[in-house]
Coordinates of C-alpha atoms in Angstrom, one line a residue:
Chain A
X1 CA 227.7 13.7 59.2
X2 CA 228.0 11.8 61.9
X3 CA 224.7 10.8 64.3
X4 CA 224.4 11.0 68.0
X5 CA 223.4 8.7 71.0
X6 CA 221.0 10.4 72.9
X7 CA 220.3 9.0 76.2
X8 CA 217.3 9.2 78.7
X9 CA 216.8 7.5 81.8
X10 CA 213.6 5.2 82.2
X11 CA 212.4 4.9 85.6
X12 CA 209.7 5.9 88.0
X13 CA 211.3 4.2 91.2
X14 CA 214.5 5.6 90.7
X15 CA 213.2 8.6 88.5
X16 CA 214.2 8.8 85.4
X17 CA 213.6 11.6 82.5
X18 CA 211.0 9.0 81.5
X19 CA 208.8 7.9 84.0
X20 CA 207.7 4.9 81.8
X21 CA 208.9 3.0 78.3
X22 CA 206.3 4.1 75.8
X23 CA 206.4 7.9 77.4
X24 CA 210.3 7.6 76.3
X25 CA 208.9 6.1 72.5
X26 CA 206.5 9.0 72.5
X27 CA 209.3 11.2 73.3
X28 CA 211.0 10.3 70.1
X29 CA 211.8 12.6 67.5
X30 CA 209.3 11.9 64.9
X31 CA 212.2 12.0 62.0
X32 CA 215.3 10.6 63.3
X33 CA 217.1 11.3 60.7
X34 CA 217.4 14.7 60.7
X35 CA 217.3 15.4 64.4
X36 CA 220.2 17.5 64.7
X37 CA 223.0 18.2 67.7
X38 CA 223.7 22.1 67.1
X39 CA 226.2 24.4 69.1
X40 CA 224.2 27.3 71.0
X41 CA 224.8 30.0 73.3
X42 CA 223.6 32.7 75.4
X43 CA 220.8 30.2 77.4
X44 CA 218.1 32.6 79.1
X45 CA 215.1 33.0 81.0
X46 CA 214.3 29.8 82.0
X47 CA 215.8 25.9 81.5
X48 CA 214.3 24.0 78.5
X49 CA 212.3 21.1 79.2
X50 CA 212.4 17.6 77.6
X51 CA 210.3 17.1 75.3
X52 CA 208.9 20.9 74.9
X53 CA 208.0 22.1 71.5
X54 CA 210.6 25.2 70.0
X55 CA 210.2 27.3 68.0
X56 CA 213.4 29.3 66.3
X57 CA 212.6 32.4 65.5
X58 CA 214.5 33.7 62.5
X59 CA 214.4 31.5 60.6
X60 CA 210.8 30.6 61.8
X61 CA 211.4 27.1 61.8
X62 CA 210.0 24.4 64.4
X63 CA 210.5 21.5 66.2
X64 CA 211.2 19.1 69.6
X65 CA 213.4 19.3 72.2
X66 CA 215.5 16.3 72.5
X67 CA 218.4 17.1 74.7
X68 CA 220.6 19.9 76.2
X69 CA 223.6 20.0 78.5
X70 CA 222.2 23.9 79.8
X71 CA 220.7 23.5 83.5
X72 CA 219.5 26.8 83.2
X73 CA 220.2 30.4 82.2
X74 CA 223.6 31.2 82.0
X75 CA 224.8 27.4 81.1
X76 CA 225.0 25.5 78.4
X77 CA 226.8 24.8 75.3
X78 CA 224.8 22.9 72.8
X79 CA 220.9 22.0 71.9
X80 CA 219.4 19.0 70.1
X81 CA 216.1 19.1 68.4
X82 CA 214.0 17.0 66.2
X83 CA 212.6 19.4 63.3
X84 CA 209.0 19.6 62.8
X85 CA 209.3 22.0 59.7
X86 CA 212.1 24.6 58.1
X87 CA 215.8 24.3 58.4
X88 CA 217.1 26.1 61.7
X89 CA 219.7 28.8 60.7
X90 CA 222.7 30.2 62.5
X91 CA 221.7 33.1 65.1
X92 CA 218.3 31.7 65.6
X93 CA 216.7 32.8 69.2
X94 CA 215.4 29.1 69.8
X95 CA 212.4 29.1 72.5
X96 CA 210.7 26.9 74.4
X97 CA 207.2 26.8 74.2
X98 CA 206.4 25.6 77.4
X99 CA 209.0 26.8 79.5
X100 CA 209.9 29.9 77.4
X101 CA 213.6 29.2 77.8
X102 CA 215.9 30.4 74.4
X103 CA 219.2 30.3 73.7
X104 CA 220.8 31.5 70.3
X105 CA 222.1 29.0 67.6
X106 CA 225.9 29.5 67.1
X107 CA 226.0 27.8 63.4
X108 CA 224.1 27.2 60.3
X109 CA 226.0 23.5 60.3
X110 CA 224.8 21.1 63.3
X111 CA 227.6 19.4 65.0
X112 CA 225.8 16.4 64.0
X113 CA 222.4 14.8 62.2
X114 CA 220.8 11.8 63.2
X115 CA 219.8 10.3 66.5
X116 CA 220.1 7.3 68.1
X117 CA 217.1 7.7 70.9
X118 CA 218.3 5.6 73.2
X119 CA 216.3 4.4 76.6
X120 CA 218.0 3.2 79.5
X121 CA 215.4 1.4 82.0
X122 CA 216.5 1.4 85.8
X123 CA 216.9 -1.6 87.8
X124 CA 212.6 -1.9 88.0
X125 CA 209.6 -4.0 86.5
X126 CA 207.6 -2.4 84.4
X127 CA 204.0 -3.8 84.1
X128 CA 201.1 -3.0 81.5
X129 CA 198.2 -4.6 81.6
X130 CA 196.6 -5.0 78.5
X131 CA 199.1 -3.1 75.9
X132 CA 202.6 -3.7 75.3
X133 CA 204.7 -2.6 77.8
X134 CA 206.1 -0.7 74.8
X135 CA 205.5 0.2 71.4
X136 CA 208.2 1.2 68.7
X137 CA 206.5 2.9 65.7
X138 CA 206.2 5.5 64.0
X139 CA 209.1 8.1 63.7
X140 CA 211.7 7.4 60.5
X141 CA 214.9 6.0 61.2
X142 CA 217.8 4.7 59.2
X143 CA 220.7 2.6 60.2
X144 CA 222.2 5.3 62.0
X145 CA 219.4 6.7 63.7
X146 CA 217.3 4.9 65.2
X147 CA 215.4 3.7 68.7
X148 CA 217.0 1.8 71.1
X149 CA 215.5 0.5 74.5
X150 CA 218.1 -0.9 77.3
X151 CA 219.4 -0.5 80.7
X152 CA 221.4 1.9 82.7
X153 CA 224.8 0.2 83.3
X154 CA 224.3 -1.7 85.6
X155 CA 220.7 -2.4 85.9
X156 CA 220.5 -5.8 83.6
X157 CA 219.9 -9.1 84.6
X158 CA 223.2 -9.3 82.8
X159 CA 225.0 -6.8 85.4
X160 CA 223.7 -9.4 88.5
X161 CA 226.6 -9.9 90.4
X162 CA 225.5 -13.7 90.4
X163 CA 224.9 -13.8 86.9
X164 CA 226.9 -16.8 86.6
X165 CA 224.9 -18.8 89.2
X166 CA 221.3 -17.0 88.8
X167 CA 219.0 -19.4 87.4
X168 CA 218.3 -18.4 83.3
X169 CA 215.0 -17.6 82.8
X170 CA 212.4 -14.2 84.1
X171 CA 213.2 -13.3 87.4
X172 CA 211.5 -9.6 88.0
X173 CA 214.0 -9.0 90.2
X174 CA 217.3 -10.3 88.8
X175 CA 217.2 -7.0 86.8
X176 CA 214.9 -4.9 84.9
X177 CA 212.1 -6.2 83.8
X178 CA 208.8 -5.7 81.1
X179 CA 205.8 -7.7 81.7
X180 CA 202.5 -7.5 80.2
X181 CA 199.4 -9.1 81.3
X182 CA 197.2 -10.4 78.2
X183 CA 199.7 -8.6 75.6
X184 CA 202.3 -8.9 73.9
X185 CA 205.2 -7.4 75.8
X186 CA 207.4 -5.5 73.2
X187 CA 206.6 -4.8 70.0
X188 CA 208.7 -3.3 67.0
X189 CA 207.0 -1.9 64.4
X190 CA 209.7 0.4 63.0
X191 CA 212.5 0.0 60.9
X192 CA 216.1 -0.6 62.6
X193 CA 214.7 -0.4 65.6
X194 CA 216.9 -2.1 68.6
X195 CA 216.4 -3.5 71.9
X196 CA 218.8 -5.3 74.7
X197 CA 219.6 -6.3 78.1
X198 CA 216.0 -6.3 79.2
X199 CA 213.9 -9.8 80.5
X200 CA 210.4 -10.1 79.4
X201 CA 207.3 -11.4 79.6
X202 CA 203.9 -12.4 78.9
X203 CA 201.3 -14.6 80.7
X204 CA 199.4 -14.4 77.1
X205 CA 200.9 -13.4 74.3
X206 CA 204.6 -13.2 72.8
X207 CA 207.4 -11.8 74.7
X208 CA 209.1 -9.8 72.0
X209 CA 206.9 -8.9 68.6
X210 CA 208.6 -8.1 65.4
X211 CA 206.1 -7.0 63.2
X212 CA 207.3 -7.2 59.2
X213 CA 207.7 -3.5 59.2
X214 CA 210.5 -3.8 61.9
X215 CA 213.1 -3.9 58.7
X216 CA 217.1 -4.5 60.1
X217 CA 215.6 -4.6 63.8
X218 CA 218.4 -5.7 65.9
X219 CA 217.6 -7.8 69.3
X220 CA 220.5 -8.5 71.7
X221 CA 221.0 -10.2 74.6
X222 CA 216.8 -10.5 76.1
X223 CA 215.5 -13.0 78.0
X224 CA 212.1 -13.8 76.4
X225 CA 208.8 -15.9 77.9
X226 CA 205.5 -15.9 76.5
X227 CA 202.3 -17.7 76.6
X228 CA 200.8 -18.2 73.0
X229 CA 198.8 -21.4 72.2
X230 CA 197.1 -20.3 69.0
X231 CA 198.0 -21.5 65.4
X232 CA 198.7 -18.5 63.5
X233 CA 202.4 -18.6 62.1
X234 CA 202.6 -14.4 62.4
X235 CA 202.3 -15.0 66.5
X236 CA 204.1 -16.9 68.9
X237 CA 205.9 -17.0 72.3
X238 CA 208.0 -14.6 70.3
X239 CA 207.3 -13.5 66.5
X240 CA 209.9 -12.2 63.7
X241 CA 208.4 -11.1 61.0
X242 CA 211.1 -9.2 59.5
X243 CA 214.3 -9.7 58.6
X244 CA 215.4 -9.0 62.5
X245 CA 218.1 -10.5 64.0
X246 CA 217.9 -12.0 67.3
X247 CA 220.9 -13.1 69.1
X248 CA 222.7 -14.4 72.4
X249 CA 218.9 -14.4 74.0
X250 CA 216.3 -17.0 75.6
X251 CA 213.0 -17.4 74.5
X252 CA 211.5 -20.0 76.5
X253 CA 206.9 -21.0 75.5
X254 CA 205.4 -21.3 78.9
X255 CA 202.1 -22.9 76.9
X256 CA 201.2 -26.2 77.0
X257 CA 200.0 -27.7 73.6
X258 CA 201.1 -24.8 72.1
X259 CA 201.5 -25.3 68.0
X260 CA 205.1 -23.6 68.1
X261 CA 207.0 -21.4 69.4
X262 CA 208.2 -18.5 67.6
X263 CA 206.7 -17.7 64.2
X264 CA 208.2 -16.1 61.5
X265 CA 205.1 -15.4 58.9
X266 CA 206.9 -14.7 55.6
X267 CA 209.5 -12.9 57.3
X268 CA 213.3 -13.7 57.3
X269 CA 214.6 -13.7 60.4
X270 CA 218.2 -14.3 61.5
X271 CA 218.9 -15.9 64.9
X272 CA 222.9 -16.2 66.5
X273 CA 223.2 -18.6 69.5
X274 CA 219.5 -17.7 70.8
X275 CA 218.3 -20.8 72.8
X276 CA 214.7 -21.2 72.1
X277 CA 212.7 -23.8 74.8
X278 CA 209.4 -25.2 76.0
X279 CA 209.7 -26.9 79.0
X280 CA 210.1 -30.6 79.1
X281 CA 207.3 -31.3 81.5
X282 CA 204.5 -29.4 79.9
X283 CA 201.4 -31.5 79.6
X284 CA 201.9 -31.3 76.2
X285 CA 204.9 -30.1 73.8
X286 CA 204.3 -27.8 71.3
X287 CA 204.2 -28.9 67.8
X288 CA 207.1 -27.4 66.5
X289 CA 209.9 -25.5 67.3
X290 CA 209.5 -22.9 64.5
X291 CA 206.4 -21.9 62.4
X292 CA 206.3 -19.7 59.3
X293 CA 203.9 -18.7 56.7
X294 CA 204.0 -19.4 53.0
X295 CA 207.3 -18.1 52.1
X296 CA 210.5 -16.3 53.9
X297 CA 214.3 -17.7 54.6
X298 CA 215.0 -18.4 58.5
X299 CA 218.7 -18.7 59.2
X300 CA 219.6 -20.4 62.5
X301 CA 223.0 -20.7 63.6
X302 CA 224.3 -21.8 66.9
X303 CA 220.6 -22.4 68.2
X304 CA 219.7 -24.7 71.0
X305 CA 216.3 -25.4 69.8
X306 CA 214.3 -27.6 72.2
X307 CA 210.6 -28.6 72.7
X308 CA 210.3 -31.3 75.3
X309 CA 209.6 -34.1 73.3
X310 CA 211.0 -35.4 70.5
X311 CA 208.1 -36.9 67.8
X312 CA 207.7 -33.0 67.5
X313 CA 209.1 -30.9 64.5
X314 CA 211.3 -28.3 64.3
X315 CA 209.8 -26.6 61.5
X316 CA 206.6 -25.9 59.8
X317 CA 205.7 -23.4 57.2
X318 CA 206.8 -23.0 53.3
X319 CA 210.0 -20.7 54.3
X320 CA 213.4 -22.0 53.5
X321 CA 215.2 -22.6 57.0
X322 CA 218.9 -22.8 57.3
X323 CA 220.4 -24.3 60.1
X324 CA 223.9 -24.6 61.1
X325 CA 225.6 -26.0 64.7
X326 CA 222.4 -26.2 66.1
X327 CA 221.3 -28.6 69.0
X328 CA 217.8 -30.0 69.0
X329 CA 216.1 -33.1 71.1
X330 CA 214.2 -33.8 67.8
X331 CA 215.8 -35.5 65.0
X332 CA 216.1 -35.7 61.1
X333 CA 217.1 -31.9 60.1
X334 CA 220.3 -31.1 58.3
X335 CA 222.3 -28.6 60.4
X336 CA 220.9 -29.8 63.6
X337 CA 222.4 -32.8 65.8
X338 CA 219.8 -34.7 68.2
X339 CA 220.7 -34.6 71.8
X340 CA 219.0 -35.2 75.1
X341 CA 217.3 -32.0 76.4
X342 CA 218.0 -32.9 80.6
X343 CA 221.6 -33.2 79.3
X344 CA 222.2 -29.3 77.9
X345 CA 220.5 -27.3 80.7
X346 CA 220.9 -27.1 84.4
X347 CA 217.0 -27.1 84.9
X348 CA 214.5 -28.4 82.2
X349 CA 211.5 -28.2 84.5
X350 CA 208.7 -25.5 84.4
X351 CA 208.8 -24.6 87.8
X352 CA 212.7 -24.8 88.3
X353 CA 213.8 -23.5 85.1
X354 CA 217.4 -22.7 84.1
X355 CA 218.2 -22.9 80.9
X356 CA 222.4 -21.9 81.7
X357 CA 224.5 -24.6 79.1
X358 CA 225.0 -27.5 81.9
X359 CA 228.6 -29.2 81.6
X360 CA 228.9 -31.8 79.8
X361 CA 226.1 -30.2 77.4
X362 CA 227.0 -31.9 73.7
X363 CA 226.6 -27.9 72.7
X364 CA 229.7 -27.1 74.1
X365 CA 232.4 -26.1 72.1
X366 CA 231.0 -27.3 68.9
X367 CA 229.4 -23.9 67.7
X368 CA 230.8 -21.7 64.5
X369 CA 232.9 -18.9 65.2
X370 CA 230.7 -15.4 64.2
X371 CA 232.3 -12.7 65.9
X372 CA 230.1 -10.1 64.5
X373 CA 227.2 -11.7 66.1
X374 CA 228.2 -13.4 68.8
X375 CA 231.2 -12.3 70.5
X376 CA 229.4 -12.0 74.1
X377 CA 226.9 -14.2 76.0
X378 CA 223.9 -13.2 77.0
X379 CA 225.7 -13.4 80.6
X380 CA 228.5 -11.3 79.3
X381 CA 231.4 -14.2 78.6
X382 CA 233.3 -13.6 75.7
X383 CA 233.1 -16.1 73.3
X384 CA 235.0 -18.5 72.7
X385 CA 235.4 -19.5 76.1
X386 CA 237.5 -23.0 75.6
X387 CA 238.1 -24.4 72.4
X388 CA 235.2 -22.9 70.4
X389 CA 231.5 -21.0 70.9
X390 CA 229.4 -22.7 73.0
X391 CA 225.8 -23.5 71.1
X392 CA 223.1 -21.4 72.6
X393 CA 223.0 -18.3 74.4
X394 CA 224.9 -19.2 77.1
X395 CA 228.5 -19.9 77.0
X396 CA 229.8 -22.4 79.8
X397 CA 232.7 -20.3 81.9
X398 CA 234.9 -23.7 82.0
X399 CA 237.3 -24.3 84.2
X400 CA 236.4 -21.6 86.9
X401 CA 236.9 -22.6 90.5
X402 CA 233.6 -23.9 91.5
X403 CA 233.9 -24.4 95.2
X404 CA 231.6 -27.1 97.2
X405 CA 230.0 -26.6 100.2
X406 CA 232.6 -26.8 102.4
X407 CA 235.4 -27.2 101.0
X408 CA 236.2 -23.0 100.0
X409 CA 238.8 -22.4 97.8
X410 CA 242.2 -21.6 99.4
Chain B
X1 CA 192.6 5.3 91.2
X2 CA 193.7 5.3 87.7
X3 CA 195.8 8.1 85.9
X4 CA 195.3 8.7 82.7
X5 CA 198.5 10.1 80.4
X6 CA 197.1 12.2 77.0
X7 CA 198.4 13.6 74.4
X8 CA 197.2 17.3 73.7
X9 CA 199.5 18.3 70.7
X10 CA 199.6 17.3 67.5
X11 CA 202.2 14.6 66.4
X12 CA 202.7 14.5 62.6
X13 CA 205.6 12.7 61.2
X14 CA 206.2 14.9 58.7
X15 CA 208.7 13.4 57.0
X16 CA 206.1 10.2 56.0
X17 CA 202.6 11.6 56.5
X18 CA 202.1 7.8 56.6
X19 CA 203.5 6.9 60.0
X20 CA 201.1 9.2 61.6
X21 CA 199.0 6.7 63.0
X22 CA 202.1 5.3 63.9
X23 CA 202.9 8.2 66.3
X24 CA 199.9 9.0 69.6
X25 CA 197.8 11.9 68.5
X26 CA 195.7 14.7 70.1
X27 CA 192.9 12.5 72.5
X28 CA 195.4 9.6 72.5
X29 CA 196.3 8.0 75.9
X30 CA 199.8 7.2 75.9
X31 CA 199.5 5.1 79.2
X32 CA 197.5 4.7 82.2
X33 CA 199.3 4.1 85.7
X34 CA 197.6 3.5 89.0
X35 CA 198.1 5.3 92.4
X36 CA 201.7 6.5 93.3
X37 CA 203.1 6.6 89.4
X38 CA 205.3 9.4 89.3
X39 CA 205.5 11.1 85.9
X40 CA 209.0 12.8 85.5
X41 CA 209.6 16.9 85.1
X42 CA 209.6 16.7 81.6
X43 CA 206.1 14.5 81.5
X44 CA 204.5 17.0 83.5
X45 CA 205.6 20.4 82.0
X46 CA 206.4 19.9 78.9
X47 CA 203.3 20.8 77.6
X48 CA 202.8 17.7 75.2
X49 CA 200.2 15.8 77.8
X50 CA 197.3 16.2 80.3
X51 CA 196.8 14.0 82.9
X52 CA 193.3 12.9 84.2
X53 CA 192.9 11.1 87.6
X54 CA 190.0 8.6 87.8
X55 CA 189.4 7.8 91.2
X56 CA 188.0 4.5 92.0
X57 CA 189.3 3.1 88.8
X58 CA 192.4 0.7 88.0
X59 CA 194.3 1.0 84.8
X60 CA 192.8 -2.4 83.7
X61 CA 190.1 -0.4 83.0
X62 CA 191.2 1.4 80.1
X63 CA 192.9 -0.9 78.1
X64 CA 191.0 0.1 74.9
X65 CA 192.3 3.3 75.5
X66 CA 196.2 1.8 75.3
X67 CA 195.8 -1.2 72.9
X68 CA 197.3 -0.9 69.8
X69 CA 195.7 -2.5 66.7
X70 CA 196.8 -4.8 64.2
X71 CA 196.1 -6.3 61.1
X72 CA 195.4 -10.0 60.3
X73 CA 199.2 -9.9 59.4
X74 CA 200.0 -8.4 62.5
X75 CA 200.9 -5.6 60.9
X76 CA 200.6 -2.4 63.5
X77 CA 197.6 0.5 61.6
X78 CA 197.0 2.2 64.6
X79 CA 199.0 3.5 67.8
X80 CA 195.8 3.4 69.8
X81 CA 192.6 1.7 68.8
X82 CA 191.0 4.0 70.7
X83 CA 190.8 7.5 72.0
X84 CA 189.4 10.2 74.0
X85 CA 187.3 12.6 71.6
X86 CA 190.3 15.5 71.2
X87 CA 187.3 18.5 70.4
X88 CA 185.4 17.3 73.6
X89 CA 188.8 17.3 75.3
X90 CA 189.4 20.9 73.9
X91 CA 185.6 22.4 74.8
X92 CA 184.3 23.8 78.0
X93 CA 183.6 21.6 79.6
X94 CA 186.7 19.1 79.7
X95 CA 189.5 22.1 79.1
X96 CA 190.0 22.2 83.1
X97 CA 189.0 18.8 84.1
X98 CA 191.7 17.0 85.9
X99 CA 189.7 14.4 87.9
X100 CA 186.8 12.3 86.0
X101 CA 184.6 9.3 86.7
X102 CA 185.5 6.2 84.6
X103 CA 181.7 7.1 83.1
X104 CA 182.7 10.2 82.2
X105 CA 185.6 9.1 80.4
X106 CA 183.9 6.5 78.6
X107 CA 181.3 9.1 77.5
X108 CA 184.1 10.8 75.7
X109 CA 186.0 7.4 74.5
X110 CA 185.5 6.8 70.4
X111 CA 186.8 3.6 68.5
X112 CA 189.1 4.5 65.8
X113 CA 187.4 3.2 62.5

């Protein structure tokens, strides 16, 4: 049977069902695979309210409420509930323990089981100081259902209406935004877990944390900046310990004389056209581009891997890396082609950053064709646009009308 | 002022006992937000959380009460490293309480062990 998206708003400017990230993980059911989307009826006494425990009397079993389309007694066609013990039965007067709402199951047989919890952040920054800005942990999920953190339509850095002109890197208010001060920013520590569309940051830590028992995690479309100096090949400016995929994202290391920039420990992680930076004018490059531990297989395809100077590495570690069309300013490793780093972006500077593919980039067009992981930019472009994918994150939009000052378009 | 987010039911996963200290549990803080936060509907009534205001405090203040912990792997083993002692929470004294100094609530804050 079939699972089901369910969707809550994250947002405290704009208020949203969740007033905050990790309130929306806590709000998760704790099994997600046998949440269940039942038809109900005859919705009383008061409306539900997310996140209130139930009880169903009848068949006496218990659980979470996860969703409902009733506003109130009288309306209403369907519940959805994670289970906390029993099987729910058909005729079951399910109550709300805080609100002492009910409405009556219809059916023995849900309409669906399986949730994908899905979080939609509003168009805001959300700042933590000292913890993640969110936590993913703890419930069991499965390829169907699972957690997902994004953005209402519209509220991306993606969904900028200057997108195509915004510099590429954080900007708090190009779109929503996570930033955490002396943490990492967003860590995954749950199977199949997902996250998209959202920039973020950390003055001291990694960006984006995969820890190794984020299995099949899935990571779309983020811009990523983090601040890790240390040595240890399970951190960096961003860490992937699992077998996640990244793809069509930026992860830029804002430390100077940082040893690398993302590490891998003995995971094997999968990265599709992610562009993955230090800044060329750092005091001091970091040491390499990758890091691992003593074993794991990192596959790299389409990645614009840069560090600023080129007697660096890209890799270090025992793990077995495979690269293909990838772009580097250091030298000497098959599947990557050396290439000046001021000559692929439009801004290789800390301060000015902008890490959009510049024309004339040796990237362009000269990436492998992967549809299934790379059919859009993190900007949105579909890919291919021109003769093949563009290398990187960024596809150029070539031959677009790009009017100069003065001189508008007629 | 600081406001501080707990959770006052049980969380199990029970499914995989495992995860549990995975999930936040009774005494955990599930985040701290400063002056004009405005937890949603469903935050407020839903029965899962109390919420504390400490005036005079920031939320840097409480980190232990938010920070994860991690292994030398950097494998997650606990939600919080920290929380706020659930039976004290539960007693008299603190059933009602809905403002608290920061001493107060680090008279009542235990390291997870």
């Amino acid at each position: 049977m079939a699972s089901v998206t369910v969707v809550k708003t994250i947002g405290f400017v704009i208020p949203g069902v969740f007033s905050d990230p990790q309130l929306w993980e806590d709000g998760a059911p704790a099994d997600e695979t046998t949440a269940e989307k039942s038809a109900a009826g005859t919705f009383a006494t008061a409306a539900f309210v997310q996140g209130e425990a139930l009880t169903f009397v009848g068949s006496g079993a218990t659980g979470k409420l996860l969703d409902t389309d009733s506003t109130g007694p009288g309306t209403g066609t369907y519940v959805t509930y994670g289970i906390t013990s029993g099987n729910p039965a058909a005729g079951d007067v399910v109550t709300g323990g805080a609100s002492l709402g009910t409405c009556i199951l219809s059916s023995s047989t849900p309409l669906n089981v399986g949730v994908v919890w899905q979080g939609q952040c509003e168009n805001e920054k959300f700042v933590v100081i000292g913890a993640p800005v969110v936590t993913i942990s703890g419930s069991t999920s499965s390829s169907t259902a699972y957690k997902e953190i994004t953005t209402v339509a519209g509220a991306s850095f993606r969904d900028n209406a200057n997108i195509q002109t915004n510099a590429l890197r954080w900007v708090g208010t190009n779109g929503c935004a996570f930033s955490s001060v002396f943490a990492d920013c967003l860590v995954s520590s749950e199977a199949n877990a997902r996250g998209s569309n959202i920039q973020l940051n950390s003055d001291d830590a990694g960006g984006l944390g995969v820890t190794s028992a984020s299995t099949d995690a899935l990571f779309d479309f983020l811009i990523v900046e983090g601040l890790y100096a240390g040595t240890d090949a399970a951190l960096g400016a961003a860490y992937l310990l699992s077998n996640a995929k990244l793809r069509n994202s930026l992860v830029i290391q804002n430390a100077s004389a940082a040893d690398h920039i993302i590490g891998t420990g003995t995971g094997s992680p999968s990265l599709y056209n992610t562009t993955v930076v230090a800044c060329d004018d750092l005091a001091t490059a970091p040491t390499s581009i990758f890091k691992s531990g003593a074993s794991g297989t990192v596959t790299v395809q389409n990645g614009d891997l840069f560090a600023g100077d080129p007697t660096k590495a890209i890799k270090a570690g025992s793990a077995t890396y495979n690269f293909t069309t990838c772009y580097s300013d250091i030298s000497g490793t098959p599947g990557v082609t050396q290439t000046n780093y001021s000559g692929e972006f439009e801004n290789v500077n800390d301060a000015t950053r902008d890490f959009r593919l510049k024309i004339g980039a040796a990237g362009t067009d000269t990436g492998t064709t992967d549809a299934a992981n790379a059919q859009f930019d993190i900007a949105g472009t579909e890919r291919p646009n021109g003769a093949a994918y563009d290398v990187g994150c960024w596809e150029l939009v070539q031959g677009a009308a790009v009017p100069i000052m003065g001189q508008e378009c007629l | 002022m600081a406001r501080l987010c707990i959770r006052i039911k049980p969380n199990p996963n029970t499914t995989d006992p495992s995860l549990d200290v995975l999930r936040t549990q009774e005494g955990d803080v599930v985040c701290v937000k400063e002056d004009g936060h405005v937890f949603s509907h469903g935050e407020l009534n839903c029965g899962q959380y109390r919420f504390i205001d400490v005036p005079g405090a920031v939320t840097a203040d409480f980190v232990i009460l938010i920070k994860p912990s991690f292994d030398a792997g950097r494998n997650l083993i606990r939600k919080r490293s920290a929380h706020l002692d659930p039976a004290v929470l539960r007693g008299v004294a603190w059933r009602t309480v809905v403002t608290a100094t920061k001493a107060q609530i680090d008279s009542i804050t235990v390291v997870k062990s």
